[in-house]
GROMACS .gro file of N, CA and C in nm:
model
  213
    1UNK      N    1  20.117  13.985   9.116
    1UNK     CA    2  20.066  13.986   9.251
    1UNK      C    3  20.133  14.101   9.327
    2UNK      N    4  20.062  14.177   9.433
    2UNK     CA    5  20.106  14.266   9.478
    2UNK      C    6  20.183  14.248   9.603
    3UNK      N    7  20.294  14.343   9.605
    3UNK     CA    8  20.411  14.268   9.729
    3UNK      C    9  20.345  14.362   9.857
    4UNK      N   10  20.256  14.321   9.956
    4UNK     CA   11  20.204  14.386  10.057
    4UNK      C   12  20.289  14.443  10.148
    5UNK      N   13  20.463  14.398  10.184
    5UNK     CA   14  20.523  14.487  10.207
    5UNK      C   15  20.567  14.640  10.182
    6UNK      N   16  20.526  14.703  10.083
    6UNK     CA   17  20.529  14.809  10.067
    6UNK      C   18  20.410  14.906  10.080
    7UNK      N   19  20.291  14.805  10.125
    7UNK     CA   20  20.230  14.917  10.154
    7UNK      C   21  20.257  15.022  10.247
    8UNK      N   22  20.270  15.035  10.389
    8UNK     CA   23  20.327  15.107  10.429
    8UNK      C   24  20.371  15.224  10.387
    9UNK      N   25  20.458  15.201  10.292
    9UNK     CA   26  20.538  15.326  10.245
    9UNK      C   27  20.395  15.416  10.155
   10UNK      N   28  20.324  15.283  10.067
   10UNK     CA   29  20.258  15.372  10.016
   10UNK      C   30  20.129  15.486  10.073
   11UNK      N   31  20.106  15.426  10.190
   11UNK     CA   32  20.012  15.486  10.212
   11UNK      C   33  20.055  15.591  10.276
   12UNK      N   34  20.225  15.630  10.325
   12UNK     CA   35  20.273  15.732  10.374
   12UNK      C   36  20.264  15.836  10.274
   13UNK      N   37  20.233  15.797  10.129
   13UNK     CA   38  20.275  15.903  10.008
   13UNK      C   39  20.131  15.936  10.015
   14UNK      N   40  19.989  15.944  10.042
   14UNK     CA   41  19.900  15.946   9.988
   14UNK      C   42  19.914  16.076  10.111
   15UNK      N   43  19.882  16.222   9.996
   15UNK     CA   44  19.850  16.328  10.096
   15UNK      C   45  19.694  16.357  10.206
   16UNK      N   46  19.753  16.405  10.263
   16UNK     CA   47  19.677  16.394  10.376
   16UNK      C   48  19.537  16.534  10.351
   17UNK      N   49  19.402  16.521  10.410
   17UNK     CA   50  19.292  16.529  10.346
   17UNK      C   51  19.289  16.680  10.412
   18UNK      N   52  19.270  16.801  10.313
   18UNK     CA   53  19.277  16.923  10.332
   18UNK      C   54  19.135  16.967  10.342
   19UNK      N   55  19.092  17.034  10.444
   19UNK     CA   56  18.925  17.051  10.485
   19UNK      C   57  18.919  17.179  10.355
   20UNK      N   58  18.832  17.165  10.307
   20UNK     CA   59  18.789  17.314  10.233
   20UNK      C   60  18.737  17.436  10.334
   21UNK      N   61  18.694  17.542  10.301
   21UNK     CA   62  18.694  17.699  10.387
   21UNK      C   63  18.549  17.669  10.486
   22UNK      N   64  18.558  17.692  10.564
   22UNK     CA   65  18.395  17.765  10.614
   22UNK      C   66  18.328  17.818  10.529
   23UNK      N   67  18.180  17.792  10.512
   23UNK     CA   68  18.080  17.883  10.461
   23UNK      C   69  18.081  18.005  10.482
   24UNK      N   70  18.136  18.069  10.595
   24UNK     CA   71  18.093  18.188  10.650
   24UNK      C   72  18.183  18.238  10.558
   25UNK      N   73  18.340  18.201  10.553
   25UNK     CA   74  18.440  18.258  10.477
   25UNK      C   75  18.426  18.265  10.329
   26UNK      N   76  18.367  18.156  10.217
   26UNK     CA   77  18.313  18.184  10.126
   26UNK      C   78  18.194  18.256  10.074
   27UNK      N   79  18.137  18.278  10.169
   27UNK     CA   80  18.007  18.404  10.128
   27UNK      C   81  18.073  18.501  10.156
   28UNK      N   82  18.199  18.562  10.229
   28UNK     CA   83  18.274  18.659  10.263
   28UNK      C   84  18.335  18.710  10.133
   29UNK      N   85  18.431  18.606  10.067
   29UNK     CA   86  18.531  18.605  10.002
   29UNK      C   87  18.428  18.660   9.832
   30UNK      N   88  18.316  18.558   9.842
   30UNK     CA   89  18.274  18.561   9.690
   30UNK      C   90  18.117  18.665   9.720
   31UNK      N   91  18.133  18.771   9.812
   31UNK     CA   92  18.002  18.847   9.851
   31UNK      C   93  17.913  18.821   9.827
   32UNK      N   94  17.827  18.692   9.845
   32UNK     CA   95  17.702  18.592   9.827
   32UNK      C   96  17.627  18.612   9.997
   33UNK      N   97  17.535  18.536   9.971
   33UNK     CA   98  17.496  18.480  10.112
   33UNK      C   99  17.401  18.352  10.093
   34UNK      N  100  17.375  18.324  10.155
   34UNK     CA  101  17.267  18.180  10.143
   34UNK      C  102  17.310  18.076  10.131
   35UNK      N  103  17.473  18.057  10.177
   35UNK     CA  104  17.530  17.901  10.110
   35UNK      C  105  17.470  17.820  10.256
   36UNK      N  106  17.464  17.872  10.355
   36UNK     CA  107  17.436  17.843  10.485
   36UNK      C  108  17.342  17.738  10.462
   37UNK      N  109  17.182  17.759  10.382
   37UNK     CA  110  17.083  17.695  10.358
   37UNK      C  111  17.104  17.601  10.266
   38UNK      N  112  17.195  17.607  10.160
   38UNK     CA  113  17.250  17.486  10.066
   38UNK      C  114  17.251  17.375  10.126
   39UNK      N  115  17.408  17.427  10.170
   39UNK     CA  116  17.500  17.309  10.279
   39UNK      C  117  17.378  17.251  10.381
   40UNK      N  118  17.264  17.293  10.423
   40UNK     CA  119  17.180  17.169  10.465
   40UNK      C  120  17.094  17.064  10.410
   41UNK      N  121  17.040  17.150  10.290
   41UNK     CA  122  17.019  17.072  10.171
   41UNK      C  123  17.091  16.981  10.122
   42UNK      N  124  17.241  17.009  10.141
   42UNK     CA  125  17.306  16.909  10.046
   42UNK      C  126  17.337  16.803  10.165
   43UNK      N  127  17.299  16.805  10.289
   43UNK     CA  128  17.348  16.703  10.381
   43UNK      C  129  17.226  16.626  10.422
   44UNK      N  130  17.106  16.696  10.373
   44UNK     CA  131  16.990  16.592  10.425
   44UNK      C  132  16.995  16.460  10.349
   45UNK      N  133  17.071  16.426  10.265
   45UNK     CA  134  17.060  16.285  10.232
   45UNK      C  135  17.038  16.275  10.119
   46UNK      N  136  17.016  16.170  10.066
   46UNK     CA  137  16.973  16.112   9.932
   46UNK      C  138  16.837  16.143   9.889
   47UNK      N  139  16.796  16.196   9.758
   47UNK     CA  140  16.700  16.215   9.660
   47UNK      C  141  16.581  16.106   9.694
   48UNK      N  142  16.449  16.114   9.733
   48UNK     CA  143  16.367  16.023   9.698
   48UNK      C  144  16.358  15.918   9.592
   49UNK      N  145  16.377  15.952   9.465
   49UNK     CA  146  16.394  15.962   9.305
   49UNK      C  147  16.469  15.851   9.340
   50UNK      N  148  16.649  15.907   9.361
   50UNK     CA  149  16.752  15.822   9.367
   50UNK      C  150  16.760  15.696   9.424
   51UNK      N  151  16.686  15.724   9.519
   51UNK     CA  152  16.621  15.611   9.643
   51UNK      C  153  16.579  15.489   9.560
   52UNK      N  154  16.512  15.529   9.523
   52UNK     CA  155  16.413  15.444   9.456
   52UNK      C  156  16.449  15.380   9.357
   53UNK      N  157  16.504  15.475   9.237
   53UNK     CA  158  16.593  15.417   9.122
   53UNK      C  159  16.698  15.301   9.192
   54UNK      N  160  16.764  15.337   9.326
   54UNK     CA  161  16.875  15.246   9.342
   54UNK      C  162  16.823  15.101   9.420
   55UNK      N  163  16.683  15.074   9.461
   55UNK     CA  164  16.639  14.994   9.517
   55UNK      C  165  16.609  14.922   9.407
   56UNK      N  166  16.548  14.986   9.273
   56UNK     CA  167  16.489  14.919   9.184
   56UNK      C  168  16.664  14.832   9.093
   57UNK      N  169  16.731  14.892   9.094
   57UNK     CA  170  16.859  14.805   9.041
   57UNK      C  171  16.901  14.698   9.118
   58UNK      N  172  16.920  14.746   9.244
   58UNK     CA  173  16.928  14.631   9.311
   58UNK      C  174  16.861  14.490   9.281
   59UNK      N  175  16.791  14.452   9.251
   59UNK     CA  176  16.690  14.382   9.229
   59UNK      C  177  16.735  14.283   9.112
   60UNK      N  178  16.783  14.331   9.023
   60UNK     CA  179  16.891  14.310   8.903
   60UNK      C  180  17.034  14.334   8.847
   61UNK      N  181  17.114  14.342   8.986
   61UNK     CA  182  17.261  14.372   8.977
   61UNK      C  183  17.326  14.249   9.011
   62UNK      N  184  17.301  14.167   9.056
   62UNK     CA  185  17.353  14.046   9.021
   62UNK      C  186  17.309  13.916   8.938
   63UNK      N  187  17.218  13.984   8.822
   63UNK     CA  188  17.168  13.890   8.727
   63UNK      C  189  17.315  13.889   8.644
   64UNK      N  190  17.362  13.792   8.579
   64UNK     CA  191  17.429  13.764   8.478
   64UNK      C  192  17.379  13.699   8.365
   65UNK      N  193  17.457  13.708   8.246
   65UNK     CA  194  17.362  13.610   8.132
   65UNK      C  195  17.438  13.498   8.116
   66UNK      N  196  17.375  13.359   8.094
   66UNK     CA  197  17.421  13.225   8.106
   66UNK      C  198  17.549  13.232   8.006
   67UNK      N  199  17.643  13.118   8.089
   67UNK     CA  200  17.774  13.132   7.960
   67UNK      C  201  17.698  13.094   7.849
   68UNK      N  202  17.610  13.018   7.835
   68UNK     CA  203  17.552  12.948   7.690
   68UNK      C  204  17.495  13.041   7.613
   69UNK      N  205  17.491  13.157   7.675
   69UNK     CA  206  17.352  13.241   7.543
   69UNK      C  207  17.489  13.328   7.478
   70UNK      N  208  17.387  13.376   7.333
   70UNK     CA  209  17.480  13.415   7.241
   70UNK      C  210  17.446  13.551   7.240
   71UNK      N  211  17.505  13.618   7.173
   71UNK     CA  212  17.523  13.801   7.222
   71UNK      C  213  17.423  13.839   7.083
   0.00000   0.00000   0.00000
């Protein structure tokens, strides 16, 4: 069992969350351009596809098989 007094300490050890560069500075650095249009792509959200696939699991993620049946 875990002694919850120490959390504290632990969560003092967990380093603290370093932002990665600006876009502007990586199309600078790696002489590209167009990450601008990515990075909105990659923030509009979830895949239709994915959507869908993950609605359809849902549906069957908490089926289990009876203790009685045999493998």
């Amino acid at each position: 069992m875990m002694d919850y007094t120490q959390l504290p300490g632990l969560y003092r050890a967990i380093a603290p969350y370093q932002p990665g560069k600006p876009i502007s500075e990586l199309e600078r650095e790696l002489g590209i351009t167009g990450m601008s249009s990515w990075r909105r792509t990659r923030t509009a959200g979830c895949s239709p596809l994915a959507m869908t696939a993950m609605q359809e699991a849902l549906k069957t993620i908490a089926l289990y098989p009876m203790a009685t049946a045999s493998s």
